[in-house]
Coordinates of C-alpha atoms in Angstrom, one line a residue:
Chain A
M18 CA -5.7 -19.1 -1.7
R19 CA -7.8 -16.9 0.5
R20 CA -7.9 -19.8 3.0
W21 CA -4.1 -19.9 3.0
M22 CA -3.8 -16.2 3.6
I23 CA -6.2 -16.3 6.5
F24 CA -4.4 -19.3 7.9
T25 CA -1.1 -17.5 7.6
A26 CA -2.5 -14.4 9.2
L27 CA -3.8 -16.5 12.1
L28 CA -0.5 -18.3 12.3
V29 CA 1.3 -15.0 12.6
G30 CA -1.1 -13.9 15.3
C31 CA -0.3 -17.1 17.3
A32 CA 3.4 -17.0 16.6
P33 CA 5.7 -17.6 19.6
T34 CA 7.4 -14.5 21.1
T35 CA 10.3 -16.2 22.8
A36 CA 12.9 -18.8 21.9
V37 CA 15.3 -20.9 23.9
V38 CA 18.9 -20.1 23.3
D39 CA 21.7 -21.9 25.2
G40 CA 19.1 -23.0 27.8
K41 CA 17.7 -19.5 28.4
T42 CA 14.4 -18.1 27.2
V43 CA 15.1 -15.0 25.2
P44 CA 12.7 -12.7 23.3
R45 CA 12.5 -13.2 19.5
M46 CA 13.8 -10.4 17.2
D47 CA 12.1 -7.9 15.0
M48 CA 14.3 -6.4 12.3
E49 CA 14.0 -4.3 9.2
F50 CA 16.3 -4.3 6.1
Y51 CA 16.2 -2.2 3.0
G52 CA 18.2 -1.6 -0.2
Q53 CA 17.7 -0.9 -3.9
P54 CA 15.0 -1.6 -4.3
F55 CA 13.5 -3.4 -1.4
A56 CA 12.3 -3.0 2.2
I57 CA 11.5 -6.0 4.4
Q58 CA 10.5 -6.7 7.9
V59 CA 11.5 -9.8 9.8
T60 CA 9.2 -10.5 12.8
G61 CA 9.5 -13.1 15.5
A62 CA 12.9 -14.2 14.2
H63 CA 14.9 -16.7 16.1
P64 CA 17.6 -14.7 17.9
K65 CA 20.4 -17.2 17.1
P66 CA 19.5 -19.1 14.0
G67 CA 23.1 -19.9 13.1
S68 CA 23.7 -21.8 9.8
P69 CA 20.5 -22.9 8.1
S70 CA 22.0 -26.4 8.2
G71 CA 23.1 -26.0 11.8
G72 CA 20.6 -28.4 13.3
L73 CA 18.1 -25.9 14.7
R74 CA 14.5 -27.1 14.7
D75 CA 12.2 -24.2 15.5
F76 CA 9.8 -21.6 14.1
G77 CA 11.9 -19.0 12.4
G78 CA 9.5 -16.0 12.2
H79 CA 7.9 -14.2 9.4
V80 CA 9.5 -12.2 6.6
S81 CA 7.4 -9.6 4.7
G82 CA 7.9 -6.5 2.6
N83 CA 8.4 -5.3 -0.9
V84 CA 11.2 -6.5 -3.1
C85 CA 11.5 -5.0 -6.6
G86 CA 7.9 -4.0 -6.5
L87 CA 6.7 -7.5 -5.4
E88 CA 5.0 -7.8 -2.1
V89 CA 6.6 -10.9 -0.5
T90 CA 5.5 -12.7 2.6
Y91 CA 7.1 -15.9 3.9
D92 CA 6.9 -18.0 7.0
V93 CA 10.2 -19.5 8.1
M94 CA 10.8 -22.9 9.7
H95 CA 14.2 -24.1 10.8
Q96 CA 14.2 -27.8 10.0
G97 CA 17.6 -29.0 11.2
D98 CA 19.5 -29.5 8.0
H99 CA 17.8 -26.7 6.1
T100 CA 15.6 -23.7 6.5
H101 CA 12.2 -23.8 4.8
L102 CA 10.3 -20.7 3.6
T103 CA 6.7 -20.9 2.4
G104 CA 4.6 -18.0 1.3
F105 CA 3.4 -15.8 -1.5
I106 CA 4.8 -13.1 -3.7
D107 CA 3.2 -10.1 -5.4
D108 CA 0.3 -9.8 -2.9
G109 CA -0.7 -13.4 -3.1
A110 CA -0.6 -13.8 -6.9
F111 CA 2.0 -16.6 -6.7
E112 CA 2.8 -19.3 -4.2
S113 CA 6.5 -19.6 -3.4
T114 CA 8.6 -22.1 -1.5
L115 CA 12.3 -21.8 -0.9
D116 CA 14.9 -24.0 0.9
V117 CA 18.2 -22.7 2.2
H118 CA 21.1 -24.8 3.3
D119 CA 24.9 -24.4 3.7
E120 CA 27.4 -26.7 2.0
K121 CA 30.9 -27.2 3.4
G122 CA 30.7 -23.9 5.2
I123 CA 31.5 -21.9 2.1
S124 CA 28.4 -22.0 0.0
R125 CA 24.8 -21.1 0.8
Q126 CA 22.3 -22.8 -1.6
I127 CA 18.8 -21.3 -2.1
E128 CA 16.5 -23.5 -4.1
G129 CA 12.8 -23.5 -4.8
Q130 CA 10.1 -21.8 -6.7
L131 CA 9.2 -18.1 -7.0
T132 CA 6.2 -18.6 -9.2
G133 CA 4.4 -21.8 -10.3
K134 CA 5.5 -21.8 -14.0
G135 CA 9.2 -21.4 -14.9
G136 CA 10.0 -19.5 -11.7
G137 CA 12.6 -22.0 -10.4
V138 CA 15.4 -20.7 -8.1
H139 CA 18.8 -22.3 -7.9
L140 CA 21.3 -19.9 -6.3
D141 CA 24.7 -20.5 -4.9
I142 CA 25.8 -17.6 -2.7
R143 CA 29.4 -17.4 -1.4
K144 CA 31.3 -14.6 0.3
N145 CA 33.1 -13.8 -2.9
H146 CA 30.7 -15.1 -5.6
I147 CA 27.1 -15.4 -6.5
Y148 CA 26.1 -18.0 -9.1
G149 CA 22.8 -19.5 -10.2
A150 CA 19.5 -19.0 -11.9
V151 CA 16.2 -17.4 -11.2
G152 CA 13.6 -18.2 -13.8
L153 CA 15.0 -17.7 -17.2
R154 CA 18.0 -15.6 -15.9
T155 CA 21.3 -17.0 -15.1
F156 CA 23.9 -15.1 -13.1
E157 CA 27.6 -15.2 -12.4
L158 CA 29.1 -12.4 -10.2
G159 CA 32.3 -12.1 -8.3
R160 CA 33.3 -9.9 -5.4
Q161 CA 34.9 -6.6 -6.1
G162 CA 35.3 -4.4 -3.0
D163 CA 31.8 -3.9 -1.5
K164 CA 29.9 -5.2 -4.5
Y165 CA 29.4 -8.2 -6.7
V166 CA 30.0 -7.6 -10.4
G167 CA 29.5 -9.9 -13.4
W168 CA 26.7 -10.6 -15.8
L169 CA 23.2 -12.0 -16.2
K170 CA 22.0 -14.0 -19.2
V171 CA 18.4 -14.4 -20.4
R172 CA 17.9 -17.7 -22.1
Q173 CA 21.6 -17.8 -23.0
S174 CA 21.2 -15.2 -25.7
V175 CA 20.8 -11.8 -24.1
T176 CA 23.5 -10.7 -21.7
A177 CA 23.6 -7.7 -19.4
K178 CA 26.1 -6.4 -17.0
A179 CA 25.1 -7.1 -13.4
T180 CA 26.1 -5.4 -10.2
I181 CA 24.9 -6.0 -6.6
N182 CA 26.0 -3.2 -4.3
G183 CA 26.4 -3.5 -0.6
A184 CA 28.1 -6.9 -0.4
E185 CA 28.8 -6.4 3.3
D186 CA 25.2 -5.5 4.0
L187 CA 24.0 -8.6 2.3
W188 CA 25.7 -10.6 5.0
T189 CA 23.9 -8.6 7.8
L190 CA 20.7 -10.3 6.7
P191 CA 19.9 -13.6 8.5
P192 CA 19.9 -16.6 6.1
A193 CA 16.1 -16.7 5.9
A194 CA 15.9 -13.0 4.9
Q195 CA 18.6 -13.5 2.3
A196 CA 16.5 -16.3 0.8
A197 CA 13.4 -14.2 0.9
V198 CA 15.0 -11.2 -0.7
L199 CA 17.7 -12.3 -3.2
P200 CA 15.6 -14.4 -5.6
S201 CA 13.0 -11.7 -6.0
L202 CA 15.6 -9.0 -6.2
L203 CA 17.4 -10.8 -9.0
T204 CA 14.2 -10.5 -11.1
C205 CA 14.4 -6.8 -11.1
Y206 CA 14.4 -4.5 -14.2
G207 CA 12.7 -7.0 -16.5
D208 CA 10.8 -4.1 -18.1
S209 CA 14.2 -2.8 -19.3
I210 CA 16.3 -5.9 -20.0
E211 CA 13.8 -8.4 -21.3
D212 CA 11.2 -6.0 -22.7
R213 CA 13.3 -3.2 -24.2
L214 CA 16.8 -4.8 -24.4
A215 CA 18.1 -1.8 -22.6
G216 CA 19.6 -0.9 -19.2
T217 CA 21.9 -2.9 -17.0
F218 CA 21.1 -4.8 -13.8
Q219 CA 22.0 -3.0 -10.7
V220 CA 20.5 -3.6 -7.2
G221 CA 21.9 -3.2 -3.7
F222 CA 21.7 -3.9 0.0
G223 CA 21.9 -1.2 2.6
G224 CA 22.6 2.4 1.6
H225 CA 19.6 4.4 0.7
Q226 CA 16.2 2.8 0.1
T227 CA 14.6 3.0 -3.3
W228 CA 11.2 1.8 -4.6
E229 CA 10.0 0.2 -7.8
A230 CA 6.5 -0.8 -9.0
H231 CA 5.8 -4.5 -9.6
H232 CA 5.8 -4.3 -13.4
V233 CA 9.5 -4.0 -13.2
S234 CA 10.0 -7.6 -12.2
A235 CA 11.1 -10.1 -14.8
I236 CA 8.3 -12.5 -13.7
Y237 CA 6.0 -10.3 -15.8
H238 CA 8.3 -10.1 -18.8
V239 CA 8.8 -13.7 -19.9
N240 CA 8.3 -14.8 -23.5
T241 CA 8.7 -11.3 -24.8
T242 CA 8.9 -10.7 -28.5
D243 CA 12.4 -9.2 -28.4
V244 CA 13.9 -12.0 -26.4
Q245 CA 12.3 -14.5 -28.8
R246 CA 13.7 -12.6 -31.7
Q247 CA 17.2 -12.6 -30.2
I248 CA 17.0 -16.4 -29.7
Q249 CA 15.9 -16.9 -33.3
N250 CA 18.7 -14.6 -34.6
S251 CA 21.3 -16.5 -32.5
S252 CA 20.0 -19.9 -33.7
S253 CA 20.1 -18.9 -37.4
S254 CA 23.6 -17.3 -37.1
G255 CA 24.9 -20.3 -35.1
N256 CA 26.5 -17.9 -32.5
Q257 CA 25.3 -19.1 -29.2
T258 CA 27.5 -18.5 -26.2
L259 CA 26.9 -21.3 -23.7
V260 CA 28.5 -20.0 -20.5
G261 CA 27.4 -21.2 -17.1
P262 CA 28.8 -20.8 -13.6
S263 CA 32.3 -22.3 -13.3
P264 CA 32.2 -25.6 -11.3
R265 CA 33.8 -25.2 -7.9
Chain B
M13 CA 5.4 38.2 -3.6
R14 CA 9.1 37.3 -3.3
A15 CA 8.1 34.5 -0.9
I16 CA 5.6 33.1 -3.4
A17 CA 8.1 33.2 -6.2
L18 CA 10.7 31.5 -4.1
L19 CA 8.3 28.8 -2.9
T20 CA 7.2 28.1 -6.5
L21 CA 10.8 27.9 -7.6
I22 CA 11.7 25.4 -4.9
A23 CA 8.6 23.3 -5.5
F24 CA 9.1 23.0 -9.3
A25 CA 12.9 22.5 -9.0
S26 CA 12.6 19.7 -6.5
P27 CA 11.6 16.9 -9.1
A28 CA 15.0 17.3 -10.8
L29 CA 16.7 16.7 -7.4
A30 CA 14.3 14.0 -6.4
E31 CA 14.8 12.0 -9.5
G32 CA 18.5 11.7 -8.6
D33 CA 17.5 9.7 -5.5
N34 CA 16.1 6.9 -7.6
P35 CA 18.2 6.6 -10.7
R36 CA 17.5 3.7 -13.1
P37 CA 20.5 1.9 -14.4
T38 CA 21.3 2.9 -17.9
G39 CA 23.3 1.1 -20.6
T40 CA 22.6 -1.5 -23.3
P41 CA 22.7 -5.2 -22.7
T42 CA 25.0 -7.0 -25.0
T43 CA 24.0 -9.8 -27.4
S44 CA 25.6 -13.2 -27.6
Q45 CA 28.3 -11.9 -30.1
S46 CA 29.8 -9.5 -27.5
P47 CA 32.3 -10.7 -24.9
L48 CA 30.9 -11.3 -21.5
P49 CA 31.8 -8.8 -18.7
E50 CA 34.7 -10.1 -16.7
V51 CA 33.9 -11.7 -13.4
P52 CA 36.4 -11.1 -10.6
Q53 CA 37.8 -14.4 -9.4
M54 CA 38.6 -14.5 -5.7
P55 CA 39.2 -17.6 -3.6
D56 CA 36.3 -19.0 -1.6
E57 CA 36.1 -18.0 2.1
P58 CA 34.1 -19.4 5.0
L59 CA 30.6 -18.0 5.2
P60 CA 30.3 -15.1 7.7
E61 CA 28.6 -15.9 10.9
W62 CA 25.4 -13.9 11.3
K63 CA 25.2 -11.4 14.2
P64 CA 22.0 -9.5 15.0
P65 CA 22.2 -5.9 13.9
S66 CA 22.7 -3.3 16.6
L67 CA 19.7 -1.0 17.3
K68 CA 21.8 2.0 16.1
N69 CA 22.3 0.4 12.7
N70 CA 18.8 -1.0 12.3
R71 CA 17.1 2.1 10.9
R72 CA 13.5 2.0 10.0
A73 CA 12.6 0.9 6.5
L74 CA 9.8 2.7 4.6
F75 CA 7.0 0.5 3.5
L76 CA 5.4 2.3 0.5
S77 CA 2.7 1.5 -2.0
M78 CA 3.9 4.1 -4.5
P79 CA 7.2 5.8 -5.2
P80 CA 8.4 8.2 -2.5
Q81 CA 8.6 11.1 -5.0
L82 CA 4.8 10.6 -5.8
Q83 CA 4.1 10.5 -2.1
E84 CA 5.8 13.8 -1.7
A85 CA 4.0 15.3 -4.6
Q86 CA 0.7 14.1 -3.1
R87 CA 1.6 15.7 0.2
L88 CA 2.2 19.0 -1.7
R89 CA -1.2 18.8 -3.3
Q90 CA -2.8 18.2 0.1
I91 CA -1.0 21.1 1.7
G92 CA -2.0 23.2 -1.3
I93 CA -5.7 22.3 -1.0
W94 CA -5.7 23.1 2.7
L95 CA -4.0 26.4 2.3
S96 CA -6.3 27.3 -0.6
S97 CA -9.4 26.4 1.4
L98 CA -8.2 28.5 4.4
G99 CA -7.4 31.4 2.1
W100 CA -10.8 31.4 0.3
T101 CA -12.6 31.0 3.7
A102 CA -10.7 34.1 4.9
V103 CA -11.7 36.0 1.7
F104 CA -15.3 35.0 2.4
A105 CA -15.0 36.1 6.0
G106 CA -13.4 39.3 5.0
G107 CA -16.2 39.9 2.6
I108 CA -18.8 39.5 5.4
V109 CA -16.9 42.0 7.6
Y110 CA -16.6 44.4 4.7
A111 CA -20.4 44.1 4.1
R112 CA -20.9 45.0 7.8
A113 CA -18.8 48.1 7.3
I114 CA -21.0 49.1 4.3
G115 CA -24.0 48.7 6.5
I116 CA -22.6 50.9 9.1
N117 CA -21.7 53.5 6.5
E118 CA -25.2 53.6 5.2
D119 CA -26.5 54.1 8.7
I120 CA -24.2 57.0 9.3
G121 CA -25.7 58.7 6.3
R122 CA -29.2 58.2 7.5
T123 CA -30.9 59.6 10.6
S124 CA -31.4 57.1 13.3
A125 CA -31.8 56.7 17.0
G126 CA -30.6 53.9 19.1
D127 CA -28.0 51.3 18.2
V128 CA -25.7 51.4 15.2
G129 CA -27.3 49.9 12.2
D130 CA -30.9 50.5 13.3
N131 CA -33.1 52.7 11.1
N132 CA -35.9 53.2 13.5
G133 CA -36.3 56.8 14.1
G134 CA -36.0 60.3 12.8
I135 CA -33.5 61.7 15.3
N136 CA -30.4 63.3 13.6
I137 CA -27.5 62.6 16.0
F138 CA -23.9 62.5 14.8
N139 CA -22.1 59.7 16.6
P140 CA -18.3 59.7 15.9
K141 CA -18.0 56.2 17.3
Q142 CA -20.0 55.0 14.4
E143 CA -17.5 56.3 12.0
D144 CA -14.7 54.7 14.0
Q145 CA -16.5 51.4 13.9
R146 CA -17.1 51.7 10.2
N147 CA -13.4 52.3 9.6
L148 CA -12.4 49.4 11.8
F149 CA -14.7 47.0 10.0
E150 CA -13.6 48.3 6.7
R151 CA -9.9 47.9 7.5
A152 CA -10.5 44.4 9.0
G153 CA -12.5 43.4 6.0
W154 CA -9.9 44.5 3.5
G155 CA -7.1 43.0 5.6
T156 CA -8.8 39.7 5.9
M157 CA -9.6 39.5 2.2
V158 CA -6.1 40.4 1.1
A159 CA -4.5 38.0 3.5
G160 CA -6.9 35.3 2.5
G161 CA -6.2 36.0 -1.1
V162 CA -2.5 35.6 -0.6
V163 CA -2.9 32.4 1.3
A164 CA -5.2 31.1 -1.4
L165 CA -2.7 32.0 -4.1
V166 CA 0.1 30.2 -2.2
G167 CA -2.1 27.2 -1.8
F168 CA -2.9 27.1 -5.5
S169 CA 0.8 27.4 -6.4
V170 CA 1.7 24.6 -4.0
F171 CA -1.1 22.4 -5.3
T172 CA 0.0 23.1 -8.9
A173 CA 3.6 22.2 -8.1
G174 CA 2.5 18.9 -6.7
Q175 CA 0.3 18.1 -9.7
W176 CA 3.1 19.1 -12.1
R177 CA 5.5 16.6 -10.3
I178 CA 2.9 13.8 -10.6
T179 CA 2.3 14.6 -14.3
A180 CA 6.1 14.6 -15.0
W181 CA 6.6 11.3 -13.2
H182 CA 3.6 9.7 -14.9
K183 CA 5.0 10.7 -18.3
K184 CA 8.4 9.1 -17.5
R185 CA 7.0 6.0 -15.8
P186 CA 3.4 5.5 -17.0
Q187 CA 3.0 2.1 -15.3
D188 CA 3.8 3.2 -11.7
P189 CA 0.8 3.5 -9.4
L190 CA -0.5 7.0 -8.8
P191 CA -2.2 8.8 -5.9
T192 CA -6.0 8.9 -6.0
M193 CA -7.6 11.7 -8.1
S194 CA -4.3 12.5 -9.8
G195 CA -6.0 13.2 -13.1
F196 CA -4.9 10.1 -15.1

């Protein structure tokens, strides 16, 4: 792992500083984004990435920062029909790979792995909906003004109200940054929801920046006793609500 | 005195305000028996085209290793330690000046010849300048000690306010990382 980190550091040091857009050489972009709770820096980004499935084949820069207490760092490569992110989360504790592509111009799919075990990511982001799953959590949210509201489920048994504020600000992030931020952000507040069966899920883009420690992420709250007990209670009473994202 | 009281009040009152900057979502998650929250159903629209953010809108993000409230509390502790150090140094310096005044006073009471502070002769000469000098050193000594004491007290109060904030935060969120030497 240390070799990978050194390699990544060297790669960043050798990263290109310009890109060719419409036949002209233009400088690459450095940007910062923040929300509740995250702060990321995008360096060496392609100035006109377009859609992740738009056909661009080029280096896409580097995304790093803190998302829900997890230190994330990704290298971005535009590979024509999709954008590929490889990197680490939580300060090198887990290797992560994500792929982003657009479907029919209305749906942005983010798929991959946040952590090695059980940290699968399958997200469908649309202008007016967010569906999908991150690890053991499934989500369904719809647009209401400048936020997405809905629910999240943990293993189909524990449900919590979910809100993502700053819907307009979400779309100010380039696709690679969305892919780097959203899956980790959707693991937030595992210390309340999975561990103590309390609290609701509320995160946001833009606005004022907040900060959380890494113990808050759900990747550190899998297989908790309370969640297991809920599953057992639901199984014995026969009341299991199987609700998934509506097919579109 | 009023200034110290006001400063202490502001420092101790701030955590209540600061906590409001980072509210944790409250509420209880439902179990499978409760109805799911309603999800607004709006028709799909084309994905927005991404445009680079303008410089005006791209404000700087803060990259932190601990909550901003704890960083603020740590800054208070550092300011408090600096003020306290300067204050006690001033008290010490004032003490040295006052000791000099005592020395001059003793020389006034004794016969001497030559420079102030010397006791090397038996000539009895009254030198009013010596008294003036003694008074000057005495006032300077007292003034420096009192000012230093006040600054040290302010520094102690500010440090205590910072430490109190760290303690309060740690009790609320024991797993959050803390500044070095925070006492936990």
